[in-house]
XYZ file of N, CA, C and O in Angstrom:
508
model
N -16.865 40.440 -16.036
C -16.676 39.670 -17.393
C -15.757 37.981 -16.997
O -14.884 38.340 -16.476
N -16.239 37.188 -17.099
C -15.722 35.916 -16.920
C -14.285 35.807 -17.917
O -14.502 36.286 -19.162
N -13.338 35.311 -17.736
C -11.904 35.534 -17.807
C -11.418 33.619 -17.334
O -11.485 33.772 -16.647
N -10.901 33.320 -18.765
C -10.154 32.072 -18.332
C -8.622 32.308 -18.907
O -8.755 32.708 -20.162
N -8.004 31.667 -18.205
C -6.450 31.867 -18.526
C -5.430 31.037 -18.126
O -5.154 30.867 -17.101
N -4.630 30.330 -19.608
C -4.254 28.969 -19.195
C -2.534 29.609 -19.305
O -2.249 30.627 -19.744
N -2.330 28.610 -18.787
C -0.177 28.844 -18.613
C 0.215 27.784 -18.376
O -0.487 26.368 -18.087
N 1.402 27.578 -18.510
C 2.376 26.566 -18.219
C 2.856 25.541 -19.437
O 3.278 24.768 -19.392
N 2.277 26.142 -20.841
C 2.872 25.447 -21.846
C 4.233 25.302 -21.885
O 5.040 26.244 -21.786
N 4.523 24.851 -23.258
C 6.024 25.170 -23.675
C 6.333 23.986 -24.456
O 5.497 23.021 -24.913
N 7.787 23.711 -24.364
C 8.524 22.501 -25.280
C 8.839 21.753 -24.420
O 9.594 21.949 -23.757
N 8.399 20.284 -24.752
C 9.219 19.263 -23.915
C 9.695 17.743 -24.836
O 8.957 17.980 -26.174
N 10.723 17.399 -24.402
C 10.843 16.007 -24.962
C 9.559 15.041 -24.997
O 8.981 14.597 -24.074
N 9.372 13.806 -25.837
C 8.892 13.143 -25.508
C 9.132 11.839 -24.578
O 10.077 11.910 -24.236
N 7.914 11.744 -24.115
C 8.033 11.166 -22.877
C 8.359 12.236 -21.667
O 8.241 11.165 -20.153
N 8.174 13.340 -21.878
C 8.717 14.056 -20.780
C 6.879 14.863 -20.169
O 5.959 13.957 -20.556
N 6.707 15.497 -19.102
C 5.713 16.011 -18.477
C 5.776 17.446 -18.474
O 6.561 18.338 -18.310
N 4.416 18.265 -18.617
C 4.046 19.370 -18.373
C 2.938 19.310 -17.762
O 1.742 18.518 -17.321
N 2.517 20.698 -16.699
C 1.495 20.933 -16.120
C 0.661 22.125 -16.552
O 1.567 23.301 -16.360
N -0.332 22.039 -17.071
C -1.024 23.808 -17.741
C -1.995 23.996 -16.606
O -2.516 22.882 -15.442
N -1.927 25.265 -16.766
C -3.148 25.376 -15.471
C -4.287 26.694 -16.260
O -3.612 27.214 -16.991
N -4.825 26.726 -15.348
C -6.392 27.339 -15.917
C -6.889 28.522 -14.963
O -7.114 27.567 -13.984
N -6.298 29.365 -14.793
C -7.277 30.466 -13.713
C -8.239 31.071 -14.393
O -8.601 31.700 -15.716
N -9.569 31.183 -13.149
C -10.361 31.821 -13.636
C -11.071 32.681 -12.922
O -11.195 32.403 -11.619
N -11.711 33.752 -13.744
C -12.468 34.620 -12.709
C -13.490 35.514 -13.524
O -13.759 34.837 -14.243
N -14.261 36.288 -12.942
C -15.368 36.495 -12.891
C -16.632 35.342 -12.948
O -17.781 35.547 -13.350
N -16.368 34.162 -12.401
C -17.360 33.148 -12.361
C -17.325 32.471 -11.135
O -16.366 32.754 -10.217
N -18.353 32.218 -10.594
C -18.830 31.209 -9.602
C -18.492 29.803 -10.034
O -19.142 28.929 -10.514
N -16.773 29.649 -9.716
C -16.413 28.588 -10.406
C -17.404 27.092 -9.680
O -16.842 26.051 -10.659
N -17.352 27.073 -8.636
C -18.075 25.631 -8.373
C -19.313 25.827 -8.576
O -19.631 24.650 -8.431
N -19.894 26.632 -9.649
C -21.217 26.144 -10.179
C -20.878 25.658 -11.791
O -21.751 25.689 -12.846
N -19.138 25.397 -12.170
C -19.560 25.436 -13.421
C -18.591 23.932 -13.573
O -17.259 23.550 -13.135
N -18.426 23.270 -14.487
C -17.473 21.962 -15.316
C -16.547 22.594 -15.668
O -16.855 24.108 -17.296
N -15.551 22.076 -16.195
C -14.538 22.498 -17.130
C -14.070 21.691 -18.055
O -13.803 20.194 -17.623
N -13.587 21.866 -19.209
C -13.201 21.238 -20.383
C -11.906 21.365 -20.704
O -11.583 23.020 -20.826
N -10.872 20.559 -21.393
C -9.432 21.320 -21.916
C -9.691 20.266 -23.125
O -10.532 19.338 -23.420
N -9.424 21.248 -24.051
C -9.402 20.960 -25.583
C -7.816 21.409 -26.101
O -7.225 22.243 -25.638
N -7.940 20.759 -27.297
C -6.620 21.278 -28.163
C -6.902 21.177 -29.125
O -8.035 20.386 -29.869
N -5.859 21.965 -30.178
C -5.983 21.887 -31.916
C -4.821 22.079 -32.200
O -3.980 23.137 -31.812
N -4.710 21.102 -33.026
C -3.175 21.189 -33.758
C -3.514 21.641 -34.997
O -4.519 21.508 -35.497
N -2.239 22.233 -35.812
C -2.194 22.857 -36.848
C -3.262 22.080 -37.930
O -3.047 20.986 -38.319
N -4.158 22.402 -38.895
C -5.059 21.950 -39.687
C -5.986 20.972 -39.107
O -6.427 20.249 -40.190
N -6.070 20.773 -37.820
C -7.135 20.250 -37.567
C -8.257 20.863 -36.398
O -8.016 21.852 -36.240
N -9.346 19.673 -36.464
C -10.812 20.397 -35.250
C -9.980 20.661 -33.893
O -9.131 19.587 -33.598
N -10.760 21.436 -33.234
C -10.448 21.416 -31.933
C -11.267 19.996 -31.277
O -12.617 19.677 -31.432
N -10.453 19.479 -30.411
C -11.315 17.833 -29.639
C -10.787 18.237 -28.278
O -10.293 18.924 -27.567
N -11.683 17.371 -27.717
C -11.804 17.397 -26.163
C -10.541 16.411 -26.023
O -10.546 15.448 -26.518
N -9.802 16.767 -24.837
C -8.891 16.274 -24.142
C -9.779 15.231 -23.159
O -9.436 14.063 -22.339
N -10.542 16.083 -22.362
C -11.028 15.744 -20.913
C -12.022 16.913 -20.145
O -11.778 17.982 -20.629
N -12.414 16.454 -19.122
C -13.532 17.447 -18.504
C -13.379 16.791 -17.202
O -13.405 15.873 -16.509
N -13.926 17.563 -16.409
C -14.132 17.523 -14.607
C -15.242 18.303 -14.187
O -15.661 19.546 -14.752
N -15.851 17.446 -13.433
C -17.245 18.164 -13.170
C -16.709 19.505 -11.999
O -16.152 19.657 -11.599
N -18.175 19.957 -11.933
C -17.716 21.752 -11.253
C -17.221 21.151 -9.588
O -16.474 22.033 -8.877
N -17.399 19.917 -8.863
C -17.230 19.547 -7.738
C -15.684 19.183 -7.601
O -15.011 18.678 -6.652
N -15.125 18.695 -8.883
C -14.223 17.821 -8.991
C -14.365 16.325 -8.866
O -12.946 15.538 -8.876
N -15.419 15.686 -8.525
C -15.720 14.432 -8.183
C -15.107 13.409 -9.384
O -15.573 12.615 -8.723
N -15.832 14.173 -10.341
C -16.038 13.458 -11.757
C -15.270 13.856 -13.084
O -15.116 14.967 -13.232
N -14.305 13.120 -13.530
C -13.702 13.281 -14.561
C -13.556 11.983 -15.740
O -14.202 11.045 -15.593
N -13.826 12.774 -17.155
C -13.332 11.752 -18.062
C -12.397 12.279 -18.901
O -12.184 13.201 -19.102
N -12.003 11.310 -19.873
C -10.726 11.932 -20.660
C -10.971 11.262 -21.977
O -11.590 10.095 -22.649
N -10.269 11.853 -23.126
C -10.492 11.156 -24.457
C -9.471 10.030 -24.340
O -8.731 9.908 -23.657
N -10.033 8.977 -25.269
C -9.276 7.644 -25.355
C -7.665 7.868 -25.490
O -6.369 7.160 -24.935
N -7.459 8.768 -25.825
C -5.934 9.053 -26.812
C -5.474 9.740 -25.305
O -3.856 9.624 -25.331
N -5.924 10.108 -24.312
C -4.791 10.588 -22.905
C -4.945 9.669 -21.679
O -4.247 10.424 -21.135
N -5.831 9.434 -22.195
C -6.585 8.423 -20.991
C -5.447 7.668 -20.305
O -4.509 6.807 -21.071
N -5.053 7.734 -18.979
C -3.662 7.131 -18.497
C -2.912 7.994 -18.495
O -1.696 7.682 -17.554
N -2.726 8.759 -19.446
C -1.707 10.028 -19.194
C -1.865 11.487 -18.770
O -0.757 11.658 -18.226
N -3.006 11.862 -19.089
C -3.380 13.099 -18.350
C -4.441 12.828 -17.431
O -5.247 12.219 -17.081
N -4.286 13.579 -16.510
C -5.224 14.186 -15.251
C -5.443 15.439 -15.091
O -4.575 16.385 -15.137
N -6.682 15.696 -15.105
C -7.645 16.691 -14.711
C -8.292 17.245 -13.125
O -8.477 16.313 -12.360
N -7.582 18.017 -12.648
C -7.953 18.317 -11.345
C -8.143 19.811 -10.978
O -8.217 20.958 -12.031
N -8.576 20.072 -10.123
C -9.257 21.536 -9.552
C -8.850 22.180 -8.348
O -9.306 20.954 -7.533
N -9.155 23.209 -7.921
C -9.188 23.891 -6.490
C -10.013 25.258 -6.529
O -9.352 26.294 -7.116
N -11.005 24.987 -6.510
C -12.452 25.775 -6.658
C -12.140 27.077 -5.584
O -12.156 28.356 -6.076
N -11.400 26.762 -4.334
C -11.231 27.801 -3.384
C -9.666 28.904 -4.525
O -10.190 29.612 -4.082
N -9.166 28.362 -4.929
C -7.976 29.096 -5.898
C -8.547 29.695 -7.223
O -7.704 30.253 -7.496
N -9.493 29.177 -7.397
C -10.208 29.040 -8.687
C -9.333 28.584 -9.864
O -8.991 29.629 -10.810
N -8.623 27.786 -9.780
C -7.649 26.960 -11.005
C -7.933 26.038 -10.945
O -8.586 24.871 -10.278
N -7.769 25.111 -12.340
C -8.020 23.922 -13.086
C -6.961 23.754 -13.351
O -6.360 24.474 -13.777
N -6.314 22.553 -13.625
C -5.108 21.556 -14.129
C -5.309 20.851 -14.750
O -6.054 19.897 -14.761
N -4.255 20.711 -15.904
C -4.074 19.102 -16.537
C -2.571 19.171 -16.484
O -1.814 19.664 -16.949
N -2.855 17.820 -15.885
C -0.878 17.225 -15.608
C -0.667 16.454 -16.931
O -1.742 15.527 -17.305
N -0.157 16.732 -17.608
C 0.803 15.591 -19.158
C 1.449 14.889 -18.637
O 2.593 15.587 -18.863
N 1.779 13.376 -18.813
C 2.557 12.822 -18.415
C 2.802 11.722 -19.636
O 2.155 11.787 -20.935
N 4.066 11.602 -20.100
C 4.306 10.736 -21.289
C 4.099 11.204 -22.543
O 3.516 10.542 -23.158
N 4.572 12.253 -22.810
C 4.233 13.192 -23.747
C 4.677 12.476 -24.894
O 5.853 11.993 -25.299
N 3.492 12.949 -26.026
C 4.060 11.896 -27.339
C 3.945 13.415 -28.288
O 3.455 14.273 -28.182
N 4.674 13.458 -29.674
C 4.600 14.321 -30.568
C 3.073 14.629 -31.020
O 2.884 15.933 -31.440
N 2.653 13.254 -31.001
C 1.371 13.599 -31.443
C 0.295 14.659 -30.258
O -1.255 14.819 -30.678
N 0.574 14.699 -29.182
C 0.041 15.685 -28.051
C 0.288 17.607 -28.787
O -0.182 18.040 -27.948
N 1.477 17.709 -29.426
C 1.455 19.051 -30.196
C 0.252 19.669 -30.231
O -0.422 19.089 -31.195
N 0.047 20.603 -29.890
C -1.538 21.802 -29.771
C -1.083 22.486 -29.331
O -0.320 22.901 -28.044
N -2.239 23.414 -29.346
C -2.539 24.483 -28.564
C -3.792 24.185 -27.577
O -4.661 23.483 -28.164
N -3.651 24.342 -25.924
C -4.440 23.387 -24.941
C -5.501 24.815 -25.038
O -5.037 25.873 -24.291
N -6.724 24.455 -24.719
C -7.704 25.719 -23.897
C -8.188 25.133 -23.006
O -9.141 23.695 -22.905
N -8.608 25.593 -22.358
C -10.079 25.050 -21.010
C -11.040 25.990 -21.111
O -11.044 27.157 -22.243
N -12.276 25.428 -21.020
C -13.213 25.795 -21.216
C -14.222 25.708 -20.086
O -14.198 24.814 -19.624
N -15.051 26.382 -19.759
C -16.047 26.613 -18.952
C -17.461 26.293 -18.956
O -17.905 27.515 -20.594
N -18.456 25.941 -18.397
C -19.909 25.891 -18.900
C -20.584 25.545 -17.327
O -20.194 24.836 -16.856
N -21.659 26.184 -17.399
C -22.651 26.349 -15.785
C -23.297 24.536 -16.086
O -23.638 24.253 -16.960
N -22.673 23.895 -14.944
C -23.077 22.416 -14.738
C -22.939 22.127 -13.584
O -21.612 22.382 -13.086
N -23.684 21.330 -12.245
C -23.754 20.941 -11.239
C -23.972 19.721 -11.073
O -24.141 18.933 -9.956
N -24.070 18.783 -12.356
C -24.152 17.038 -12.245
C -22.569 16.361 -12.567
O -21.603 17.241 -12.899
N -23.412 15.318 -11.967
C -22.079 14.387 -12.315
C -21.787 14.520 -13.709
O -22.892 14.001 -14.701
N -20.359 14.434 -14.270
C -20.130 14.135 -15.560
C -19.800 12.563 -15.937
O -19.497 11.831 -15.315
N -20.527 12.422 -17.055
C -20.528 10.735 -17.458
C -19.788 11.017 -18.773
O -19.782 9.610 -19.491
N -19.575 12.088 -19.734
C -19.242 12.229 -20.914
C -19.047 13.664 -20.828
O -19.445 14.695 -20.264
N -17.696 14.286 -22.052
C -17.291 15.297 -22.114
C -18.490 16.072 -22.965
O -18.431 15.759 -24.090
N -18.538 17.353 -22.727
C -19.550 18.290 -23.957
C -18.483 18.780 -25.468
O -17.241 18.544 -24.579
N -19.333 19.214 -26.168
C -18.583 19.384 -27.077
C -18.028 20.467 -27.167
O -18.406 21.394 -26.152
N -17.477 21.102 -27.922
C -16.802 22.461 -28.030
C -17.791 23.773 -28.169
O -17.694 24.464 -27.163
N -19.328 23.225 -29.177
C -19.999 24.135 -28.718
C -20.914 24.492 -27.615
O -22.012 25.734 -27.536
N -20.671 23.464 -26.908
C -21.416 23.810 -25.586
C -20.821 24.122 -24.388
O -21.371 24.503 -23.264
N -19.540 24.479 -24.649
C -18.775 25.571 -23.790
C -19.142 27.126 -23.797
O -18.821 27.359 -25.001
N -19.484 27.760 -22.589
C -19.921 29.134 -22.807
C -18.713 30.264 -22.641
O -18.413 31.433 -23.495
N -17.295 29.990 -22.029
C -16.410 30.675 -22.093
C -15.050 29.771 -22.434
O -14.825 28.732 -21.677
N -14.096 30.509 -23.035
C -12.919 30.100 -23.147
C -12.087 30.866 -23.007
O -12.015 32.159 -22.682
N -10.801 30.180 -22.612
C -9.537 31.072 -22.521
C -8.744 30.946 -23.878
O -9.036 30.444 -24.722
N -7.219 31.601 -23.714
C -6.620 32.186 -25.228
C -6.215 30.896 -25.761
O -5.584 31.058 -26.827
N -5.638 30.031 -24.691
C -5.085 28.913 -25.370
C -3.607 29.205 -24.910
O -2.594 29.786 -25.116
N -2.916 27.772 -24.892
C -1.140 27.998 -24.924
C -0.614 26.567 -25.588
O -1.105 25.642 -25.281
N 0.358 27.452 -25.618
C 1.061 26.196 -27.232
C 1.848 25.246 -26.030
O 2.531 25.032 -25.345
N 1.746 23.930 -26.453
C 2.483 22.792 -26.305
C 2.984 22.073 -27.335
O 2.469 21.459 -28.435
N 4.360 21.813 -27.224
C 5.296 21.456 -28.332
C 6.023 19.777 -27.767
O 6.589 20.196 -26.740
N 5.744 19.253 -28.366
C 6.367 17.425 -27.969
C 7.460 17.247 -28.952
O 7.180 16.901 -30.080
N 8.744 16.987 -28.739
C 9.617 17.230 -29.946
C 11.121 16.805 -29.498
O 11.377 16.998 -28.590
N 11.556 15.911 -30.214
C 13.013 15.762 -29.887
C 13.852 16.580 -30.783
O 15.296 16.538 -30.357
């Protein structure tokens, strides 16, 4: 049974940093691309960014480009989301998701195109 588990969320002041982790089990991770998503209260789930199965390509939403970085360690079966220069509008529950894909990424797929999801981790940015 594939499982994804996010960790690393918490509360941080504006301008601060957090690093989220997504631990993956039950999947051959090197055959899956990973997306990071977030959902704020009263809003739809939106893509933050994504990384190809090999880690050679990444894409980001305009709202986080230049501040967030996705990386992965297939040997450790983990994917990371480094978040810098955090803003109050980054406050949300953050999710990682997996879909089978071994191609280079040119854009991030939508919510419905990911097969497996984690339970989410809360990130709160507030002074």
